Amino acid sequence: MILILFDFVLIITLPLLGWAVLATEDIFKAVVLFVSFGLLMSLAWVRLNAPDVALAEAAIGAGVTGALFLSALNKLERSVKHERRINRDEEKEAINEREI
Amino acid sequence: MNGGLTGMKKRKQSMKGKFKRKDWQFATLTSLLIATLVTFLCWAILKEPPGEDLTAEALAPLFVQSGVTSPVTAILLNFRGYDTLLEVMVLFLAGLGIWSQATVDPTNPLVFSSPATHPTKPNFHGPGPELILATLVRILIPLMVLVAGYLTWAGGFQAGGAFQGGALLGGAGILLILAEPQRISTIPPALIRFGIVLGPAIFLLVGVSCFGYGGNFLQYPQPGAGSWLLLIEFGAAISIGITLTTLFVGGRPDPKRLKGTDQP
């Protein structure tokens, strides 16, 4: 019974998290949401009796990919707090226009 | 040149404006397409009767032949070895691409080594690793390497395998670089290259040497297939771990800086 409840929580949470990852404007927030999505996804794999995939998902999908995204974000110098991707792009476009 | 650029810019802007006006049409079209896809997928799943002839019990005799008792590893490395070889190659090529695209300062690998964009940017932790992180890493890294080895070995009879072990190894490498970024300058680049090539090379060599035993490509000799699989798995795990760490670093150590800064 409690496992079925757990499944329902997973079924509801995973699409919501996926939507949040795609919809959020703050890339840092999106990366954090992506990592939590990966962790919940690995729980879903465990519930589907696929421990191998769950291990790979937790290690690669959540851990390494999250670290890769954060490292890329750091190298793009966009990891400043409260900075929005859209604002940043518009700012850059404005600078480009002024240069031209 | 300038005029052309401005013209392109203007065209881009007008396209952008158009796109904004037609946003809702785009959204409707996309959601319609996705809805169609989901409907067809649901229909396909409901139409297909559950397969009864491909259960684990029915395939158990085959798994005994494969040399390992874990069905997942048997399929991944023996029955579908070619697919896994290609997967390993994809990761290898990704690592190769990143390795050849960019260089990083080996004394400070968390930022790109181009001096124009980052003149004096320090790494996350200032001059050295923080005490707690350094202590944690000292305890955790050997444990992680041990568990990665166990996971790779355990792939033969339960959940685990090369990818899982390699991912854990990669996590250990990333943790090490986060805690002690200067550490990478003490690793000779030739060793990293060797580690990246090791897994794909072993996989290919084993696959080719199967010809010598009278089999086809990747058709392992029947008694003792398990040890071949274990060899492939350990090689692949090491390479996957090192490749993932290289992906995180995001480039090869800059040789010029490596010579100049032997003692950080």
Tab-separated table of C-alpha atoms in Angstrom:
chain	number	residue	atom	x	y	z
A	1	MET	CA	0.000	0.000	0.000
A	2	ILE	CA	2.687	2.433	1.034
A	3	LEU	CA	4.664	1.472	-2.085
A	4	ILE	CA	1.698	2.281	-4.330
A	5	LEU	CA	1.437	5.643	-2.603
A	6	PHE	CA	5.152	6.130	-3.240
A	7	ASP	CA	4.623	5.296	-6.912
A	8	PHE	CA	1.871	7.868	-7.159
A	9	VAL	CA	4.098	10.521	-5.614
A	10	LEU	CA	6.787	9.648	-8.176
A	11	ILE	CA	4.320	9.725	-11.072
A	12	ILE	CA	3.091	13.160	-10.053
A	13	THR	CA	6.470	14.638	-9.112
A	14	LEU	CA	8.537	13.540	-12.127
A	15	PRO	CA	6.554	15.349	-14.857
A	16	LEU	CA	6.252	18.425	-12.649
A	17	LEU	CA	10.007	18.459	-12.055
A	18	GLY	CA	10.649	17.898	-15.755
A	19	TRP	CA	8.411	20.841	-16.578
A	20	ALA	CA	10.148	22.967	-13.964
A	21	VAL	CA	13.566	22.126	-15.463
A	22	LEU	CA	12.413	23.259	-18.896
A	23	ALA	CA	10.428	26.271	-17.755
A	24	THR	CA	12.771	27.914	-15.290
A	25	GLU	CA	14.745	30.885	-16.588
A	26	ASP	CA	17.559	30.693	-14.060
A	27	ILE	CA	20.034	28.140	-15.443
A	28	PHE	CA	21.524	27.404	-12.034
A	29	LYS	CA	18.073	26.597	-10.703
A	30	ALA	CA	17.445	24.419	-13.746
A	31	VAL	CA	20.628	22.434	-13.074
A	32	VAL	CA	19.654	21.856	-9.440
A	33	LEU	CA	16.166	20.782	-10.541
A	34	PHE	CA	17.732	18.488	-13.149
A	35	VAL	CA	19.837	16.783	-10.495
A	36	SER	CA	16.812	16.251	-8.254
A	37	PHE	CA	14.912	14.948	-11.299
A	38	GLY	CA	17.720	12.433	-11.879
A	39	LEU	CA	17.613	11.248	-8.276
A	40	LEU	CA	13.836	10.762	-8.351
A	41	MET	CA	14.176	9.064	-11.734
A	42	SER	CA	16.638	6.582	-10.266
A	43	LEU	CA	14.075	5.829	-7.523
A	44	ALA	CA	11.559	5.204	-10.304
A	45	TRP	CA	14.001	2.778	-11.946
A	46	VAL	CA	14.321	0.939	-8.630
A	47	ARG	CA	10.528	0.670	-8.484
A	48	LEU	CA	10.594	-0.728	-12.033
A	49	ASN	CA	12.952	-3.517	-10.852
A	50	ALA	CA	15.903	-2.156	-12.825
A	51	PRO	CA	18.650	-1.636	-10.233
A	52	ASP	CA	21.352	-1.471	-12.919
A	53	VAL	CA	19.702	1.449	-14.655
A	54	ALA	CA	18.994	3.044	-11.280
A	55	LEU	CA	22.690	2.912	-10.375
A	56	ALA	CA	23.707	4.396	-13.721
A	57	GLU	CA	21.014	7.069	-13.517
A	58	ALA	CA	21.990	8.120	-10.000
A	59	ALA	CA	25.707	8.195	-10.822
A	60	ILE	CA	25.699	9.569	-14.376
A	61	GLY	CA	22.268	11.171	-14.787
A	62	ALA	CA	22.226	12.994	-11.493
A	63	GLY	CA	25.807	13.141	-10.265
A	64	VAL	CA	28.233	13.500	-13.135
A	65	THR	CA	25.893	15.352	-15.496
A	66	GLY	CA	24.979	17.821	-12.761
A	67	ALA	CA	28.651	18.412	-12.035
A	68	LEU	CA	29.324	18.828	-15.775
A	69	PHE	CA	26.522	21.369	-16.115
A	70	LEU	CA	27.750	23.322	-13.099
A	71	SER	CA	31.305	23.288	-14.424
A	72	ALA	CA	30.108	24.513	-17.832
A	73	LEU	CA	28.042	27.203	-16.125
A	74	ASN	CA	31.068	28.298	-14.132
A	75	LYS	CA	33.152	28.498	-17.296
A	76	LEU	CA	30.470	30.493	-19.067
A	77	GLU	CA	30.539	32.957	-16.149
A	78	ARG	CA	26.810	32.769	-15.792
A	79	SER	CA	26.711	31.305	-12.319
A	80	VAL	CA	26.198	34.668	-10.670
A	81	LYS	CA	23.277	34.547	-8.276
A	82	HIS	CA	19.864	35.831	-9.358
A	83	GLU	CA	21.067	36.237	-12.918
A	84	ARG	CA	18.486	35.292	-15.504
A	85	ARG	CA	19.437	33.797	-18.813
A	86	ILE	CA	17.040	35.950	-20.802
A	87	ASN	CA	18.255	39.190	-19.227
A	88	ARG	CA	21.798	38.126	-19.909
A	89	ASP	CA	21.110	37.377	-23.574
A	90	GLU	CA	19.308	40.666	-24.119
A	91	GLU	CA	22.131	42.502	-22.427
A	92	LYS	CA	24.643	40.846	-24.737
A	93	GLU	CA	22.533	41.636	-27.790
A	94	ALA	CA	22.375	45.273	-26.747
A	95	ILE	CA	26.146	45.337	-26.388
A	96	ASN	CA	26.566	43.710	-29.808
A	97	GLU	CA	24.289	46.267	-31.411
A	98	ARG	CA	26.170	49.139	-29.859
A	99	GLU	CA	29.433	47.697	-31.171
A	100	ILE	CA	28.049	47.388	-34.685
B	1	MET	CA	31.328	43.721	-44.349
B	2	ASN	CA	29.828	46.012	-41.773
B	3	GLY	CA	26.753	46.635	-43.880
B	4	GLY	CA	26.272	42.925	-44.431
B	5	LEU	CA	26.498	42.265	-40.734
B	6	THR	CA	23.984	44.969	-39.924
B	7	GLY	CA	21.650	43.646	-42.576
B	8	MET	CA	21.881	40.178	-41.121
B	9	LYS	CA	21.250	41.580	-37.703
B	10	LYS	CA	18.164	43.422	-38.886
B	11	ARG	CA	16.843	40.358	-40.652
B	12	LYS	CA	17.417	38.356	-37.494
B	13	GLN	CA	15.521	40.911	-35.463
B	14	SER	CA	12.589	40.974	-37.849
B	15	MET	CA	12.498	37.178	-37.739
B	16	LYS	CA	12.550	37.342	-33.980
B	17	GLY	CA	9.605	39.726	-33.956
B	18	LYS	CA	7.687	37.440	-36.294
B	19	PHE	CA	8.446	34.492	-34.071
B	20	LYS	CA	7.123	36.298	-31.029
B	21	ARG	CA	3.861	37.125	-32.777
B	22	LYS	CA	3.434	33.545	-33.926
B	23	ASP	CA	4.392	32.118	-30.551
B	24	TRP	CA	0.982	30.669	-29.783
B	25	GLN	CA	0.788	28.991	-33.211
B	26	PHE	CA	4.152	27.383	-32.613
B	27	ALA	CA	3.042	26.238	-29.165
B	28	THR	CA	-0.198	24.794	-30.537
B	29	LEU	CA	1.615	22.952	-33.323
B	30	THR	CA	4.191	21.525	-30.920
B	31	SER	CA	1.622	20.388	-28.396
B	32	LEU	CA	-0.456	18.800	-31.181
B	33	LEU	CA	2.581	16.902	-32.436
B	34	ILE	CA	3.508	15.753	-28.937
B	35	ALA	CA	-0.084	14.722	-28.235
B	36	THR	CA	-0.116	12.661	-31.453
B	37	LEU	CA	3.169	11.020	-30.540
B	38	VAL	CA	1.982	10.170	-27.017
B	39	THR	CA	-1.300	8.778	-28.378
B	40	PHE	CA	0.528	6.543	-30.842
B	41	LEU	CA	2.946	5.375	-28.148
B	42	CYS	CA	0.088	4.495	-25.769
B	43	TRP	CA	-1.719	2.721	-28.609
B	44	ALA	CA	1.412	0.739	-29.510
B	45	ILE	CA	1.968	-0.309	-25.898
B	46	LEU	CA	-1.663	-1.333	-25.379
B	47	LYS	CA	-1.822	-3.165	-28.721
B	48	GLU	CA	1.287	-5.248	-28.088
B	49	PRO	CA	0.455	-8.319	-25.961
B	50	PRO	CA	2.892	-8.949	-23.119
B	51	GLY	CA	5.714	-11.159	-24.377
B	52	GLU	CA	5.786	-14.556	-22.725
B	53	ASP	CA	8.589	-16.298	-24.552
B	54	LEU	CA	11.303	-13.837	-23.518
B	55	THR	CA	11.174	-14.114	-19.733
B	56	ALA	CA	14.331	-14.392	-17.672
B	57	GLU	CA	13.470	-18.011	-16.805
B	58	ALA	CA	13.241	-19.034	-20.448
B	59	LEU	CA	16.553	-17.369	-21.244
B	60	ALA	CA	18.385	-18.741	-18.186
B	61	PRO	CA	20.186	-21.512	-20.142
B	62	LEU	CA	21.530	-18.886	-22.537
B	63	PHE	CA	22.805	-16.742	-19.683
B	64	VAL	CA	24.784	-19.711	-18.338
B	65	GLN	CA	26.530	-19.943	-21.723
B	66	SER	CA	27.394	-16.245	-21.677
B	67	GLY	CA	29.896	-16.648	-18.839
B	68	VAL	CA	28.076	-14.353	-16.390
B	69	THR	CA	24.939	-14.981	-14.361
B	70	SER	CA	23.602	-11.431	-14.402
B	71	PRO	CA	21.199	-11.185	-17.350
B	72	VAL	CA	21.871	-7.476	-17.852
B	73	THR	CA	25.635	-7.941	-18.166
B	74	ALA	CA	25.149	-11.033	-20.336
B	75	ILE	CA	23.098	-9.029	-22.813
B	76	LEU	CA	25.220	-5.876	-22.625
B	77	LEU	CA	28.613	-7.469	-23.077
B	78	ASN	CA	28.013	-10.824	-24.727
B	79	PHE	CA	24.827	-11.002	-26.777
B	80	ARG	CA	24.849	-7.314	-27.618
B	81	GLY	CA	28.568	-6.688	-27.242
B	82	TYR	CA	28.709	-4.678	-30.462
B	83	ASP	CA	26.211	-2.100	-29.135
B	84	THR	CA	28.192	-1.698	-25.942
B	85	LEU	CA	31.412	-1.347	-27.925
B	86	LEU	CA	29.804	1.499	-29.853
B	87	GLU	CA	28.614	3.086	-26.590
B	88	VAL	CA	32.135	2.980	-25.190
B	89	MET	CA	33.379	4.483	-28.453
B	90	VAL	CA	30.834	7.311	-28.264
B	91	LEU	CA	32.101	8.272	-24.823
B	92	PHE	CA	35.680	7.919	-26.067
B	93	LEU	CA	34.979	10.257	-28.993
B	94	ALA	CA	33.272	12.773	-26.692
B	95	GLY	CA	36.330	12.769	-24.454
B	96	LEU	CA	38.610	13.049	-27.486
B	97	GLY	CA	36.626	16.008	-28.813
B	98	ILE	CA	36.775	17.935	-25.565
B	99	TRP	CA	40.418	17.012	-25.061
B	100	SER	CA	41.341	18.447	-28.449
B	101	GLN	CA	39.049	21.487	-28.354
B	102	ALA	CA	40.226	23.345	-25.270
B	103	THR	CA	43.127	23.640	-22.899
B	104	VAL	CA	42.958	24.250	-19.180
B	105	ASP	CA	45.517	25.698	-16.836
B	106	PRO	CA	46.789	22.618	-14.976
B	107	THR	CA	47.460	24.658	-11.868
B	108	ASN	CA	43.888	25.905	-11.870
B	109	PRO	CA	41.793	23.544	-14.018
B	110	LEU	CA	38.429	24.923	-12.975
B	111	VAL	CA	38.723	27.880	-15.329
B	112	PHE	CA	39.756	28.055	-18.978
B	113	SER	CA	43.399	28.812	-19.537
B	114	SER	CA	42.800	31.723	-21.904
B	115	PRO	CA	44.416	34.661	-20.091
B	116	ALA	CA	42.319	37.242	-21.951
B	117	THR	CA	39.038	36.247	-20.343
B	118	HIS	CA	40.274	35.256	-16.880
B	119	PRO	CA	43.253	37.336	-15.902
B	120	THR	CA	43.513	36.531	-12.209
B	121	LYS	CA	40.399	34.589	-11.347
B	122	PRO	CA	41.008	32.397	-8.308
B	123	ASN	CA	39.492	28.933	-7.984
B	124	PHE	CA	36.576	28.144	-5.685
B	125	HIS	CA	38.563	27.732	-2.528
B	126	GLY	CA	41.260	30.341	-2.709
B	127	PRO	CA	44.847	29.198	-2.328
B	128	GLY	CA	44.299	25.659	-1.022
B	129	PRO	CA	41.587	23.132	-0.236
B	130	GLU	CA	39.520	23.689	2.838
B	131	LEU	CA	40.365	21.457	5.763
B	132	ILE	CA	37.025	19.637	5.976
B	133	LEU	CA	36.855	19.013	2.241
B	134	ALA	CA	40.463	17.850	2.122
B	135	THR	CA	39.933	15.433	5.027
B	136	LEU	CA	36.687	14.140	3.576
B	137	VAL	CA	38.337	13.569	0.215
B	138	ARG	CA	41.249	11.759	1.821
B	139	ILE	CA	38.847	9.294	3.445
B	140	LEU	CA	36.289	9.119	0.665
B	141	ILE	CA	38.422	8.688	-2.462
B	142	PRO	CA	39.970	5.291	-1.557
B	143	LEU	CA	36.536	4.077	-0.472
B	144	MET	CA	34.987	5.238	-3.738
B	145	VAL	CA	37.703	3.546	-5.791
B	146	LEU	CA	37.153	0.339	-3.809
B	147	VAL	CA	33.366	0.454	-4.282
B	148	ALA	CA	33.850	1.222	-7.991
B	149	GLY	CA	36.002	-1.888	-8.322
B	150	TYR	CA	33.431	-3.936	-6.429
B	151	LEU	CA	30.552	-2.628	-8.566
B	152	THR	CA	32.432	-3.476	-11.751
B	153	TRP	CA	33.205	-6.981	-10.509
B	154	ALA	CA	29.691	-7.479	-9.135
B	155	GLY	CA	28.291	-6.822	-12.612
B	156	GLY	CA	28.894	-10.493	-13.343
B	157	PHE	CA	26.220	-11.756	-10.973
B	158	GLN	CA	24.068	-8.850	-9.768
B	159	ALA	CA	23.323	-5.189	-10.408
B	160	GLY	CA	26.468	-3.316	-11.401
B	161	GLY	CA	28.929	-3.324	-14.231
B	162	ALA	CA	31.414	-1.223	-16.132
B	163	PHE	CA	29.263	1.870	-16.571
B	164	GLN	CA	28.203	2.006	-12.937
B	165	GLY	CA	31.730	1.402	-11.652
B	166	GLY	CA	33.143	3.867	-14.157
B	167	ALA	CA	30.618	6.520	-13.175
B	168	LEU	CA	31.599	6.135	-9.536
B	169	LEU	CA	35.256	6.387	-10.511
B	170	GLY	CA	34.431	9.531	-12.463
B	171	GLY	CA	32.633	10.945	-9.421
B	172	ALA	CA	35.737	10.264	-7.332
B	173	GLY	CA	37.882	12.060	-9.909
B	174	ILE	CA	35.550	15.059	-9.984
B	175	LEU	CA	35.570	15.253	-6.177
B	176	LEU	CA	39.353	15.113	-6.181
B	177	ILE	CA	39.600	17.930	-8.716
B	178	LEU	CA	37.052	20.044	-6.831
B	179	ALA	CA	38.961	19.602	-3.581
B	180	GLU	CA	42.495	19.898	-4.900
B	181	PRO	CA	42.455	21.533	-8.342
B	182	GLN	CA	46.237	21.766	-8.422
B	183	ARG	CA	46.512	17.998	-8.108
B	184	ILE	CA	45.901	17.536	-11.831
B	185	SER	CA	49.223	19.202	-12.655
B	186	THR	CA	51.025	16.325	-10.909
B	187	ILE	CA	49.434	13.739	-13.236
B	188	PRO	CA	51.390	13.317	-16.479
B	189	PRO	CA	49.081	13.920	-19.480
B	190	ALA	CA	50.447	10.790	-21.173
B	191	LEU	CA	48.989	8.723	-18.315
B	192	ILE	CA	45.572	10.351	-18.768
B	193	ARG	CA	45.705	9.631	-22.505
B	194	PHE	CA	46.651	6.026	-21.816
B	195	GLY	CA	43.776	5.664	-19.354
B	196	ILE	CA	41.250	7.083	-21.816
B	197	VAL	CA	42.374	4.730	-24.593
B	198	LEU	CA	42.723	1.633	-22.358
B	199	GLY	CA	39.061	0.536	-22.236
B	200	PRO	CA	38.178	0.905	-25.942
B	201	ALA	CA	41.531	-0.664	-26.883
B	202	ILE	CA	40.970	-3.722	-24.659
B	203	PHE	CA	37.418	-4.069	-25.958
B	204	LEU	CA	38.591	-3.949	-29.591
B	205	LEU	CA	41.565	-6.246	-28.991
B	206	VAL	CA	39.385	-8.846	-27.269
B	207	GLY	CA	36.828	-8.542	-30.062
B	208	VAL	CA	39.479	-9.056	-32.740
B	209	SER	CA	41.263	-11.837	-30.867
B	210	CYS	CA	37.994	-13.784	-30.950
B	211	PHE	CA	38.868	-14.506	-34.592
B	212	GLY	CA	41.882	-16.415	-33.322
B	213	TYR	CA	39.619	-18.732	-31.345
B	214	GLY	CA	37.555	-19.485	-34.431
B	215	GLY	CA	34.687	-17.220	-33.478
B	216	ASN	CA	33.240	-14.132	-35.054
B	217	PHE	CA	33.945	-10.538	-33.984
B	218	LEU	CA	33.117	-10.304	-30.245
B	219	GLN	CA	32.038	-13.979	-30.197
B	220	TYR	CA	33.952	-15.026	-27.107
B	221	PRO	CA	35.384	-18.560	-26.822
B	222	GLN	CA	32.852	-20.660	-24.971
B	223	PRO	CA	34.600	-21.877	-21.802
B	224	GLY	CA	36.095	-18.889	-20.041
B	225	ALA	CA	33.970	-16.199	-21.633
B	226	GLY	CA	33.460	-14.820	-18.131
B	227	SER	CA	37.092	-13.832	-17.690
B	228	TRP	CA	37.116	-12.073	-21.064
B	229	LEU	CA	34.025	-10.137	-20.000
B	230	LEU	CA	35.646	-9.222	-16.679
B	231	LEU	CA	38.761	-7.951	-18.486
B	232	ILE	CA	36.634	-5.805	-20.815
B	233	GLU	CA	34.581	-4.503	-17.915
B	234	PHE	CA	37.558	-3.405	-15.836
B	235	GLY	CA	39.223	-1.717	-18.794
B	236	ALA	CA	35.996	0.038	-19.730
B	237	ALA	CA	35.335	1.126	-16.129
B	238	ILE	CA	38.773	2.735	-15.816
B	239	SER	CA	38.386	4.529	-19.141
B	240	ILE	CA	34.853	5.683	-18.402
B	241	GLY	CA	35.947	7.070	-15.054
B	242	ILE	CA	38.891	8.981	-16.513
B	243	THR	CA	36.856	10.195	-19.502
B	244	LEU	CA	34.084	11.537	-17.271
B	245	THR	CA	36.641	13.377	-15.155
B	246	THR	CA	38.204	14.815	-18.324
B	247	LEU	CA	34.780	15.949	-19.494
B	248	PHE	CA	34.340	17.757	-16.182
B	249	VAL	CA	37.735	19.434	-16.446
B	250	GLY	CA	36.775	20.441	-19.994
B	251	GLY	CA	40.100	20.293	-21.811
B	252	ARG	CA	43.649	19.020	-21.884
B	253	PRO	CA	46.263	20.415	-19.504
B	254	ASP	CA	48.087	23.269	-21.173
B	255	PRO	CA	51.629	21.940	-21.851
B	256	LYS	CA	53.194	25.409	-21.726
B	257	ARG	CA	51.869	26.043	-18.257
B	258	LEU	CA	52.657	22.495	-17.176
B	259	LYS	CA	56.374	23.033	-17.790
B	260	GLY	CA	56.471	26.464	-16.217
B	261	THR	CA	54.652	25.555	-13.022
B	262	ASP	CA	56.037	22.266	-11.833
B	263	GLN	CA	55.922	23.468	-8.251
B	264	PRO	CA	52.690	25.353	-7.544
